[in-house]
Amino acid sequence: MASNVIQNSSTNNQDNQTCYYHIIWLDKYLKNFSNTRKLKELSQFDAKIKSFICENECIEYIREQNNQNTNTHIIFIISGSLSEQIIPKIQDYNCIVTILIFCTDIDRYNHLKFKKLQAICDDTYDLMDSIEIYMTKNNDREIHFSLLNQQESADSESTLIKTQHPIRNLKEDQARFLWFYHCHNFMIELKNNDNERAKKEMIALCRQESQDERILSHIDDFEKESLEQNAKNAIQWYTRNSLIFRSINTVFRREKISNVYNFRYMIKLLCQQLKDQHKKFLDNYKESKSSERLYRGQQLQLKDINLLKDHVNDIISLNGFISTTLNKNVAIKFAFQPRRQGFERVLFEIDADINDEFNVIFANIKELSRYPEEEEILFSIGTIFRIKSVKFNNEKQLYIVRLKVTHRNELHAIEYIEQTYLNDMNSSDQSVLFGKLLFDMGDYEFAIKYFTDTLNHLVNSDHNLRATYLNNLGVCYNELGNDKEALKCYQETCIIYRDTNNDRGLGTCHHNIASIYYARGRYSDAYSQALEALDYRKENNLQKASTLDLLGCIYLKRNDAEAAKDYLTKALKIRLKSLNQINPYHPDIGISYQNLGGLYKKAFQYENARLHYSRAAEIFRYNYPKSHQLVKNINKYLREIEQSP
C-alpha cells in the first residue's frame, strides 16, 4: 500500500490562512502498472497523495482526518466497483469536499446521485481536469468586491487590502471603480484589429504560467482553433480551462489594467458571447417573469460581514466575471465547504430585473458549462449591486446577504468620466480614448507601452492619429519626469499638425511645450509658447482656459501677482461658465482652485489659500482614487497650509 500525504495548497490573500487539498484514492487494483502510472500523474496536485486498497484502512484514515478538524480538504477518488458500498459511509464527513468515481464504464454508474459526487470519469485526463477545475472553482469562492458608499468614510484607510481588493469602504474609490470599468470597457471595444496579436500575447503568458503538459495541451488546442471558433467557444474555454479561468479572475482582482490588457483577447470574446447569450436569456424570461432571484454561496471573514452590515443600502462592485446560480442548493453547497478558520458561511441572494433597463449583462450558461447541474448564471464585468440586508439565519446556520442589481449611474463620479470620454473628445478612435484613460488613471508606464506599441502598428497614412498618440505619449513621459522625451514627442507632433493644418492640435502642442519650459524654469520661453498656443485657442473656451491658467502660473513665477491673479481668475470664470451646470466637480475647475490657492499662499493669505485648496481637494477626491498624483499633491498643499503660522 502506498503511503503518502499531500500538500497542494490554495493561499487566501486576505489572512494568509491556507487550506490544503488532500487527494485520497481507494481502488482494489491500485498496484497494477497502469494505476501506478496514474498515481504518479496525480501527484502533481498532491506530492504526497494517499492511496488505499483496503476499504477499512481508508475509512479509518478519513475519520482521523475529520477528527483533527484542520483546514485539510479531501478530494476522494474511488473505483466504480466500490462506490455504492463506500460513498454512503464517508460522504457526511466535513473533510470530504468532493468525490470522483474513476472507472472503465461510465454508463454503469450514471444512476448514482450522491450529494458530493462531482463526476464519473473513465479517462485520466478527464479525472485530472475534474480535480483541477474543482480546485480552481473553489479557490475562487472568495469574494472580491468594492463597497462604494455614498457618504464620507470616517476612516477610509481602515479596510484596505494589500494587493487585491475584497472589500473597500472608500467614497473616492467610486472613481477608481469607474475608471477601471471604463478602461476595460474601452479595451473590449477597441477596433484596431489586433485579435491575432492579442491571442498570441495571451497564449505566451499562459505558457509561462504553467509547465503542466496536460494544461499546455489545452492551450495548444485553444491556439489551433480559428478566431471564429474561439469566439464561439469562449464560455466553454473559460469554464473548462482552469488556467484561463484562474488567470482572468486574478487579473481583475488585482485591478491592474496592464494585466487585464494582456488577457484582452479572451475577455473581449467572453463579454461578447455573454452579451449574445443575454439576449437569449431575456427572450426566454421576459414573457414569463419580470425578475429572477440568483444565489452565490461562499465564506467571508466576520469583520467583512459586519462591514456589509454597516453599509446596508450602499453599493458594492464585484470584480471580474461573477458566477451565480439559479439553484439555491448549489449555492449552499459552496457555502458549506469545510469552513476555514476565522470564516463564516454566507449565502448571497441576488435579485435581478429581467429587462434591458440597466444594461447589465448576465446570462444562463448551463448549456455551455462543464457543470450544467450547477445552473450557472454568469455576470459580465462591471456589475454593481445595492445591499438590501445582512442577517444571520439560525436555522441554516449561515449569513444571508440580500443584494439587488443596480445601475452605474447611481455613482457620482460617472459624470466626469462619461462627459470626458463619451461627449468631449475630438477623436472617436477607441484606442485613443483607452490610452487617455490609462494616463488619467495614473498608469503612465503602461500607457507609454501601449502608445508606443500602437504607434508601431499604425499605418503611415493616419497622420492626425499618429500625432494624437505622440502627444499623449509626451504627456505620459512628462508625468514620469522625463521632460526630454516629452519635449521630443511634442515637437514631432507639432510638425505633423503643421503639415496637416490642424490648428486645434497646434494649440495643444504649443501649450504642452510651454508647460515643459515652465517646469524647467524657462519662463520667457514658456510665456512665448503659451501666447502662441493662445492664438490657436481663441474660439475654444475650455482649451483657452487651460492656457490662461498656465499664463497665470507663469506670471506668478515672475512675481507679477496682479497679472497672475487676473489670468487665473479668467480661467476659473470660463471653466465655471462652461462646466458648472454640467458638472461642478470637473477636474479642470479643481486645477483653477488649486492654482489660485498657490497664489494666495505665496501672498501669505493662508485662509484664502486653505479655502481654494479645500475646494480643489473636494473636486479631485470626487473624480480620482487617492493614489492619483493630483490627490496626493493637494493633500500635501493642505498639510503645508495647516502648518503655516
Short mmCIF file of N, CA and C in Angstrom, two decimals, residues 274-426:
data_model
loop_
_atom_site.label_atom_id
_atom_site.label_comp_id
_atom_site.label_asym_id
_atom_site.label_seq_id
_atom_site.Cartn_x
_atom_site.Cartn_y
_atom_site.Cartn_z
N LEU A 274 -21.27 36.56 -23.82
CA LEU A 274 -22.24 36.79 -22.75
C LEU A 274 -23.34 37.75 -23.20
N LYS A 275 -22.93 38.77 -23.96
CA LYS A 275 -23.91 39.73 -24.48
C LYS A 275 -24.91 39.02 -25.40
N ASP A 276 -24.41 38.13 -26.24
CA ASP A 276 -25.29 37.38 -27.14
C ASP A 276 -26.22 36.45 -26.35
N GLN A 277 -25.65 35.78 -25.35
CA GLN A 277 -26.44 34.87 -24.52
C GLN A 277 -27.47 35.63 -23.69
N HIS A 278 -27.11 36.86 -23.30
CA HIS A 278 -28.02 37.70 -22.52
C HIS A 278 -29.31 37.97 -23.28
N LYS A 279 -29.18 38.23 -24.58
CA LYS A 279 -30.36 38.48 -25.41
C LYS A 279 -31.28 37.25 -25.41
N LYS A 280 -30.68 36.07 -25.53
CA LYS A 280 -31.47 34.84 -25.50
C LYS A 280 -32.13 34.66 -24.13
N PHE A 281 -31.36 34.98 -23.10
CA PHE A 281 -31.86 34.87 -21.72
C PHE A 281 -33.10 35.74 -21.53
N LEU A 282 -33.03 36.98 -22.02
CA LEU A 282 -34.16 37.91 -21.90
C LEU A 282 -35.37 37.41 -22.67
N ASP A 283 -35.13 36.90 -23.88
CA ASP A 283 -36.23 36.40 -24.71
C ASP A 283 -36.96 35.25 -24.02
N ASN A 284 -36.21 34.40 -23.32
CA ASN A 284 -36.80 33.24 -22.67
C ASN A 284 -37.60 33.61 -21.42
N TYR A 285 -37.18 34.69 -20.75
CA TYR A 285 -37.77 35.01 -19.45
C TYR A 285 -38.79 36.14 -19.47
N LYS A 286 -38.67 37.05 -20.44
CA LYS A 286 -39.48 38.27 -20.42
C LYS A 286 -40.98 38.00 -20.30
N GLU A 287 -41.45 37.01 -21.04
CA GLU A 287 -42.88 36.77 -21.06
C GLU A 287 -43.37 36.07 -19.80
N SER A 288 -42.49 35.31 -19.15
CA SER A 288 -42.92 34.53 -18.00
C SER A 288 -42.71 35.23 -16.67
N LYS A 289 -41.70 36.08 -16.56
CA LYS A 289 -41.42 36.76 -15.29
C LYS A 289 -40.63 38.03 -15.53
N SER A 290 -40.69 38.94 -14.56
CA SER A 290 -40.01 40.22 -14.70
C SER A 290 -38.72 40.30 -13.89
N SER A 291 -38.52 39.34 -12.98
CA SER A 291 -37.31 39.35 -12.17
C SER A 291 -36.90 37.92 -11.85
N GLU A 292 -35.66 37.78 -11.41
CA GLU A 292 -35.12 36.45 -11.10
C GLU A 292 -34.28 36.56 -9.83
N ARG A 293 -34.38 35.56 -8.98
CA ARG A 293 -33.52 35.51 -7.80
C ARG A 293 -32.37 34.53 -8.07
N LEU A 294 -31.17 35.02 -7.85
CA LEU A 294 -29.96 34.23 -8.06
C LEU A 294 -29.24 34.06 -6.74
N TYR A 295 -28.31 33.09 -6.70
CA TYR A 295 -27.64 32.77 -5.45
C TYR A 295 -26.14 32.59 -5.67
N ARG A 296 -25.40 32.89 -4.63
CA ARG A 296 -23.95 32.65 -4.63
C ARG A 296 -23.56 32.29 -3.20
N GLY A 297 -22.92 31.14 -3.04
CA GLY A 297 -22.51 30.70 -1.71
C GLY A 297 -21.00 30.74 -1.56
N GLN A 298 -20.55 31.19 -0.39
CA GLN A 298 -19.12 31.18 -0.10
C GLN A 298 -18.88 31.51 1.36
N GLN A 299 -17.64 31.83 1.71
CA GLN A 299 -17.31 32.14 3.09
C GLN A 299 -16.61 33.49 3.17
N LEU A 300 -16.92 34.23 4.25
CA LEU A 300 -16.35 35.56 4.46
C LEU A 300 -15.87 35.68 5.89
N GLN A 301 -14.87 36.52 6.10
CA GLN A 301 -14.46 36.82 7.46
C GLN A 301 -15.56 37.63 8.15
N LEU A 302 -15.69 37.47 9.46
CA LEU A 302 -16.75 38.15 10.20
C LEU A 302 -16.62 39.67 10.11
N LYS A 303 -15.40 40.18 10.09
CA LYS A 303 -15.22 41.64 10.01
C LYS A 303 -15.77 42.17 8.69
N ASP A 304 -15.66 41.38 7.63
CA ASP A 304 -16.19 41.81 6.34
C ASP A 304 -17.72 41.73 6.31
N ILE A 305 -18.26 40.72 6.98
CA ILE A 305 -19.73 40.62 7.09
C ILE A 305 -20.27 41.82 7.86
N ASN A 306 -19.58 42.18 8.95
CA ASN A 306 -20.01 43.34 9.74
C ASN A 306 -19.91 44.63 8.93
N LEU A 307 -18.89 44.70 8.08
CA LEU A 307 -18.75 45.89 7.23
C LEU A 307 -19.94 46.01 6.28
N LEU A 308 -20.33 44.89 5.70
CA LEU A 308 -21.51 44.90 4.83
C LEU A 308 -22.76 45.30 5.62
N LYS A 309 -22.85 44.79 6.86
CA LYS A 309 -24.00 45.10 7.71
C LYS A 309 -24.09 46.60 8.00
N ASP A 310 -22.93 47.21 8.19
CA ASP A 310 -22.88 48.65 8.49
C ASP A 310 -23.23 49.52 7.28
N HIS A 311 -23.26 48.90 6.10
CA HIS A 311 -23.47 49.70 4.88
C HIS A 311 -24.66 49.20 4.06
N VAL A 312 -25.69 48.77 4.76
CA VAL A 312 -26.94 48.42 4.07
C VAL A 312 -27.44 49.66 3.33
N ASN A 313 -27.91 49.45 2.12
CA ASN A 313 -28.37 50.49 1.17
C ASN A 313 -27.23 51.13 0.39
N ASP A 314 -25.99 50.79 0.70
CA ASP A 314 -24.88 51.27 -0.13
C ASP A 314 -24.64 50.30 -1.28
N ILE A 315 -23.67 50.65 -2.12
CA ILE A 315 -23.45 49.91 -3.37
C ILE A 315 -22.12 49.17 -3.33
N ILE A 316 -22.12 47.94 -3.85
CA ILE A 316 -20.87 47.20 -3.98
C ILE A 316 -20.66 46.80 -5.43
N SER A 317 -19.38 46.67 -5.76
CA SER A 317 -18.99 46.15 -7.07
C SER A 317 -18.23 44.86 -6.84
N LEU A 318 -18.59 43.82 -7.59
CA LEU A 318 -17.86 42.57 -7.55
C LEU A 318 -16.91 42.53 -8.73
N ASN A 319 -15.64 42.29 -8.47
CA ASN A 319 -14.62 42.43 -9.50
C ASN A 319 -14.60 41.23 -10.45
N GLY A 320 -14.62 41.52 -11.74
CA GLY A 320 -14.48 40.48 -12.74
C GLY A 320 -15.81 39.85 -13.13
N PHE A 321 -15.73 38.63 -13.69
CA PHE A 321 -16.92 37.87 -14.05
C PHE A 321 -17.44 37.17 -12.79
N ILE A 322 -18.74 37.27 -12.53
CA ILE A 322 -19.30 36.79 -11.28
C ILE A 322 -20.20 35.59 -11.52
N SER A 323 -19.87 34.47 -10.88
CA SER A 323 -20.67 33.25 -11.01
C SER A 323 -21.77 33.23 -9.96
N THR A 324 -23.01 33.00 -10.40
CA THR A 324 -24.14 32.79 -9.50
C THR A 324 -24.90 31.57 -10.02
N THR A 325 -25.96 31.21 -9.33
CA THR A 325 -26.73 30.04 -9.75
C THR A 325 -28.23 30.27 -9.52
N LEU A 326 -29.04 29.62 -10.34
CA LEU A 326 -30.48 29.63 -10.14
C LEU A 326 -30.89 28.67 -9.03
N ASN A 327 -29.98 27.76 -8.68
CA ASN A 327 -30.28 26.69 -7.74
C ASN A 327 -29.72 27.04 -6.36
N LYS A 328 -30.61 27.31 -5.43
CA LYS A 328 -30.20 27.70 -4.08
C LYS A 328 -29.36 26.61 -3.41
N ASN A 329 -29.70 25.36 -3.64
CA ASN A 329 -28.98 24.26 -3.01
C ASN A 329 -27.53 24.18 -3.49
N VAL A 330 -27.30 24.51 -4.76
CA VAL A 330 -25.93 24.53 -5.28
C VAL A 330 -25.12 25.59 -4.55
N ALA A 331 -25.71 26.78 -4.36
CA ALA A 331 -25.01 27.86 -3.67
C ALA A 331 -24.72 27.47 -2.22
N ILE A 332 -25.69 26.86 -1.56
CA ILE A 332 -25.50 26.45 -0.17
C ILE A 332 -24.38 25.41 -0.08
N LYS A 333 -24.30 24.56 -1.08
CA LYS A 333 -23.22 23.56 -1.11
C LYS A 333 -21.85 24.24 -1.11
N PHE A 334 -21.71 25.31 -1.90
CA PHE A 334 -20.45 26.05 -1.91
C PHE A 334 -20.20 26.72 -0.55
N ALA A 335 -21.25 27.25 0.06
CA ALA A 335 -21.09 27.91 1.36
C ALA A 335 -20.67 26.92 2.43
N PHE A 336 -21.14 25.67 2.29
CA PHE A 336 -20.86 24.67 3.32
C PHE A 336 -19.67 23.78 2.99
N GLN A 337 -18.76 24.29 2.16
CA GLN A 337 -17.46 23.64 2.06
C GLN A 337 -16.81 23.69 3.44
N PRO A 338 -15.86 22.80 3.75
CA PRO A 338 -15.23 22.85 5.07
C PRO A 338 -14.80 24.26 5.42
N ARG A 339 -15.20 24.71 6.61
CA ARG A 339 -15.01 26.10 6.98
C ARG A 339 -13.58 26.39 7.37
N ARG A 340 -13.03 27.43 6.77
CA ARG A 340 -11.69 27.87 7.12
C ARG A 340 -11.72 28.65 8.42
N GLN A 341 -10.63 28.60 9.15
CA GLN A 341 -10.56 29.26 10.45
C GLN A 341 -10.80 30.76 10.29
N GLY A 342 -11.71 31.31 11.10
CA GLY A 342 -11.99 32.74 11.06
C GLY A 342 -13.00 33.14 10.01
N PHE A 343 -13.59 32.18 9.31
CA PHE A 343 -14.54 32.48 8.24
C PHE A 343 -15.95 32.01 8.61
N GLU A 344 -16.95 32.71 8.08
CA GLU A 344 -18.35 32.36 8.28
C GLU A 344 -18.99 32.03 6.93
N ARG A 345 -20.00 31.15 6.98
CA ARG A 345 -20.70 30.78 5.76
C ARG A 345 -21.70 31.87 5.36
N VAL A 346 -21.72 32.18 4.06
CA VAL A 346 -22.56 33.27 3.56
C VAL A 346 -23.30 32.82 2.31
N LEU A 347 -24.58 33.14 2.26
CA LEU A 347 -25.38 32.93 1.06
C LEU A 347 -25.82 34.30 0.54
N PHE A 348 -25.39 34.63 -0.67
CA PHE A 348 -25.83 35.86 -1.32
C PHE A 348 -27.11 35.56 -2.10
N GLU A 349 -28.17 36.32 -1.83
CA GLU A 349 -29.41 36.25 -2.60
C GLU A 349 -29.49 37.52 -3.44
N ILE A 350 -29.46 37.35 -4.74
CA ILE A 350 -29.35 38.49 -5.66
C ILE A 350 -30.61 38.60 -6.50
N ASP A 351 -31.28 39.74 -6.41
CA ASP A 351 -32.47 39.99 -7.23
C ASP A 351 -32.08 40.78 -8.46
N ALA A 352 -32.44 40.25 -9.63
CA ALA A 352 -32.09 40.90 -10.90
C ALA A 352 -33.34 41.08 -11.74
N ASP A 353 -33.55 42.30 -12.25
CA ASP A 353 -34.66 42.55 -13.17
C ASP A 353 -34.34 41.91 -14.52
N ILE A 354 -35.32 41.25 -15.10
CA ILE A 354 -35.12 40.61 -16.39
C ILE A 354 -35.55 41.58 -17.49
N ASN A 355 -34.76 42.61 -17.68
CA ASN A 355 -35.04 43.57 -18.75
C ASN A 355 -33.76 44.29 -19.12
N ASP A 356 -33.86 45.16 -20.11
CA ASP A 356 -32.68 45.87 -20.62
C ASP A 356 -32.41 47.18 -19.89
N GLU A 357 -33.25 47.50 -18.92
CA GLU A 357 -33.24 48.84 -18.33
C GLU A 357 -31.85 49.25 -17.83
N PHE A 358 -31.16 48.34 -17.15
CA PHE A 358 -29.90 48.71 -16.52
C PHE A 358 -28.69 48.39 -17.39
N ASN A 359 -28.95 47.77 -18.53
CA ASN A 359 -27.84 47.40 -19.41
C ASN A 359 -26.81 46.54 -18.67
N VAL A 360 -27.29 45.70 -17.77
CA VAL A 360 -26.43 44.77 -17.03
C VAL A 360 -26.44 43.45 -17.77
N ILE A 361 -25.25 42.95 -18.08
CA ILE A 361 -25.15 41.74 -18.89
C ILE A 361 -24.97 40.52 -17.99
N PHE A 362 -25.92 39.59 -18.05
CA PHE A 362 -25.77 38.30 -17.37
C PHE A 362 -26.55 37.27 -18.17
N ALA A 363 -26.12 36.02 -18.08
CA ALA A 363 -26.75 35.01 -18.94
C ALA A 363 -26.67 33.63 -18.30
N ASN A 364 -27.61 32.80 -18.69
CA ASN A 364 -27.62 31.41 -18.27
C ASN A 364 -26.64 30.64 -19.16
N ILE A 365 -25.59 30.09 -18.57
CA ILE A 365 -24.59 29.38 -19.37
C ILE A 365 -24.65 27.87 -19.14
N LYS A 366 -25.77 27.40 -18.65
CA LYS A 366 -25.94 25.98 -18.34
C LYS A 366 -25.54 25.10 -19.52
N GLU A 367 -26.00 25.45 -20.72
CA GLU A 367 -25.75 24.62 -21.89
C GLU A 367 -24.31 24.69 -22.36
N LEU A 368 -23.56 25.68 -21.89
CA LEU A 368 -22.18 25.85 -22.34
C LEU A 368 -21.17 25.44 -21.27
N SER A 369 -21.65 25.19 -20.06
CA SER A 369 -20.76 24.91 -18.93
C SER A 369 -20.42 23.43 -18.84
N ARG A 370 -19.29 23.16 -18.23
CA ARG A 370 -18.91 21.77 -17.99
C ARG A 370 -19.78 21.16 -16.90
N TYR A 371 -20.39 22.03 -16.06
CA TYR A 371 -21.22 21.55 -14.96
C TYR A 371 -22.64 22.08 -15.11
N PRO A 372 -23.42 21.53 -16.05
CA PRO A 372 -24.78 22.04 -16.29
C PRO A 372 -25.67 21.94 -15.06
N GLU A 373 -25.39 20.97 -14.18
CA GLU A 373 -26.22 20.79 -12.99
C GLU A 373 -26.12 21.97 -12.03
N GLU A 374 -25.09 22.81 -12.19
CA GLU A 374 -24.94 23.98 -11.32
C GLU A 374 -25.84 25.13 -11.74
N GLU A 375 -26.47 25.04 -12.92
CA GLU A 375 -27.40 26.07 -13.41
C GLU A 375 -26.80 27.47 -13.26
N GLU A 376 -25.60 27.62 -13.80
CA GLU A 376 -24.83 28.85 -13.57
C GLU A 376 -25.35 30.03 -14.38
N ILE A 377 -25.49 31.17 -13.69
CA ILE A 377 -25.75 32.46 -14.32
C ILE A 377 -24.49 33.29 -14.15
N LEU A 378 -23.89 33.69 -15.26
CA LEU A 378 -22.62 34.41 -15.20
C LEU A 378 -22.86 35.89 -15.51
N PHE A 379 -22.40 36.77 -14.58
CA PHE A 379 -22.47 38.21 -14.79
C PHE A 379 -21.21 38.69 -15.48
N SER A 380 -21.38 39.61 -16.41
CA SER A 380 -20.22 40.21 -17.07
C SER A 380 -19.57 41.24 -16.15
N ILE A 381 -18.44 41.77 -16.59
CA ILE A 381 -17.65 42.70 -15.78
C ILE A 381 -18.39 44.01 -15.54
N GLY A 382 -18.09 44.62 -14.38
CA GLY A 382 -18.61 45.95 -14.09
C GLY A 382 -20.00 45.98 -13.48
N THR A 383 -20.52 44.83 -13.04
CA THR A 383 -21.85 44.82 -12.43
C THR A 383 -21.78 45.37 -11.01
N ILE A 384 -22.79 46.18 -10.63
CA ILE A 384 -22.84 46.67 -9.25
C ILE A 384 -24.18 46.31 -8.62
N PHE A 385 -24.18 46.24 -7.28
CA PHE A 385 -25.35 45.79 -6.53
C PHE A 385 -25.58 46.71 -5.34
N ARG A 386 -26.84 46.84 -4.94
CA ARG A 386 -27.16 47.56 -3.71
C ARG A 386 -27.42 46.54 -2.60
N ILE A 387 -26.83 46.79 -1.42
CA ILE A 387 -27.01 45.89 -0.28
C ILE A 387 -28.38 46.16 0.34
N LYS A 388 -29.24 45.15 0.37
CA LYS A 388 -30.59 45.31 0.93
C LYS A 388 -30.66 44.89 2.40
N SER A 389 -29.97 43.83 2.76
CA SER A 389 -29.98 43.38 4.16
C SER A 389 -28.86 42.37 4.39
N VAL A 390 -28.46 42.25 5.66
CA VAL A 390 -27.47 41.25 6.08
C VAL A 390 -27.98 40.65 7.39
N LYS A 391 -28.37 39.37 7.38
CA LYS A 391 -28.94 38.75 8.57
C LYS A 391 -28.39 37.34 8.75
N PHE A 392 -28.32 36.91 10.02
CA PHE A 392 -27.91 35.54 10.31
C PHE A 392 -29.14 34.65 10.40
N ASN A 393 -29.11 33.52 9.70
CA ASN A 393 -30.21 32.57 9.71
C ASN A 393 -29.87 31.43 10.66
N ASN A 394 -30.54 31.39 11.82
CA ASN A 394 -30.24 30.39 12.84
C ASN A 394 -30.54 28.98 12.36
N GLU A 395 -31.60 28.83 11.60
CA GLU A 395 -31.97 27.50 11.12
C GLU A 395 -30.93 26.93 10.18
N LYS A 396 -30.46 27.76 9.23
CA LYS A 396 -29.48 27.28 8.25
C LYS A 396 -28.05 27.46 8.73
N GLN A 397 -27.86 28.23 9.82
CA GLN A 397 -26.53 28.49 10.38
C GLN A 397 -25.59 29.13 9.35
N LEU A 398 -26.10 30.18 8.71
CA LEU A 398 -25.28 30.98 7.81
C LEU A 398 -25.85 32.39 7.71
N TYR A 399 -25.02 33.30 7.20
CA TYR A 399 -25.46 34.67 6.97
C TYR A 399 -26.11 34.75 5.59
N ILE A 400 -27.20 35.49 5.50
CA ILE A 400 -27.85 35.73 4.22
C ILE A 400 -27.70 37.20 3.88
N VAL A 401 -27.03 37.48 2.76
CA VAL A 401 -26.82 38.85 2.29
C VAL A 401 -27.70 39.06 1.07
N ARG A 402 -28.66 39.98 1.18
CA ARG A 402 -29.56 40.28 0.07
C ARG A 402 -28.99 41.43 -0.75
N LEU A 403 -28.88 41.22 -2.06
CA LEU A 403 -28.37 42.23 -2.98
C LEU A 403 -29.39 42.46 -4.10
N LYS A 404 -29.33 43.64 -4.68
CA LYS A 404 -30.16 43.93 -5.86
C LYS A 404 -29.29 44.57 -6.93
N VAL A 405 -29.37 44.03 -8.14
CA VAL A 405 -28.61 44.60 -9.26
C VAL A 405 -29.07 46.04 -9.47
N THR A 406 -28.09 46.94 -9.64
CA THR A 406 -28.43 48.35 -9.82
C THR A 406 -27.62 48.95 -10.95
N HIS A 407 -27.77 50.26 -11.15
CA HIS A 407 -27.20 50.94 -12.31
C HIS A 407 -25.98 51.75 -11.91
N ARG A 408 -24.97 51.78 -12.80
CA ARG A 408 -23.75 52.55 -12.52
C ARG A 408 -24.01 54.04 -12.42
N ASN A 409 -25.10 54.52 -13.00
CA ASN A 409 -25.39 55.96 -12.94
C ASN A 409 -25.62 56.44 -11.52
N GLU A 410 -25.84 55.51 -10.58
CA GLU A 410 -26.02 55.91 -9.20
C GLU A 410 -24.70 56.31 -8.55
N LEU A 411 -23.60 56.12 -9.24
CA LEU A 411 -22.30 56.54 -8.73
C LEU A 411 -21.97 57.91 -9.29
N HIS A 412 -21.63 58.86 -8.40
CA HIS A 412 -21.47 60.24 -8.83
C HIS A 412 -20.31 60.48 -9.77
N ALA A 413 -19.20 59.76 -9.60
CA ALA A 413 -18.01 60.06 -10.40
C ALA A 413 -18.21 59.75 -11.88
N ILE A 414 -19.29 59.05 -12.19
CA ILE A 414 -19.52 58.70 -13.60
C ILE A 414 -19.71 59.95 -14.46
N GLU A 415 -20.17 61.07 -13.85
CA GLU A 415 -20.46 62.27 -14.63
C GLU A 415 -19.23 62.75 -15.39
N TYR A 416 -18.13 62.92 -14.67
CA TYR A 416 -16.93 63.43 -15.33
C TYR A 416 -16.41 62.45 -16.36
N ILE A 417 -16.39 61.17 -16.00
CA ILE A 417 -15.85 60.17 -16.91
C ILE A 417 -16.68 60.09 -18.19
N GLU A 418 -18.00 60.06 -18.04
CA GLU A 418 -18.86 59.98 -19.21
C GLU A 418 -18.69 61.22 -20.09
N GLN A 419 -18.67 62.40 -19.46
CA GLN A 419 -18.56 63.64 -20.24
C GLN A 419 -17.22 63.73 -20.95
N THR A 420 -16.17 63.35 -20.25
CA THR A 420 -14.83 63.48 -20.81
C THR A 420 -14.59 62.49 -21.94
N TYR A 421 -15.05 61.26 -21.76
CA TYR A 421 -14.67 60.22 -22.71
C TYR A 421 -15.76 59.85 -23.72
N LEU A 422 -16.98 60.28 -23.46
CA LEU A 422 -18.02 59.94 -24.42
C LEU A 422 -18.54 61.15 -25.18
N ASN A 423 -18.40 62.36 -24.61
CA ASN A 423 -19.00 63.53 -25.23
C ASN A 423 -18.01 64.63 -25.59
N ASP A 424 -16.80 64.58 -25.04
CA ASP A 424 -15.94 65.74 -25.15
C ASP A 424 -14.57 65.40 -25.74
N MET A 425 -14.53 64.40 -26.63
CA MET A 425 -13.26 64.04 -27.24
C MET A 425 -13.30 64.38 -28.72
N ASN A 426 -12.16 64.92 -29.22
CA ASN A 426 -12.12 65.30 -30.63
C ASN A 426 -11.78 64.11 -31.52
#
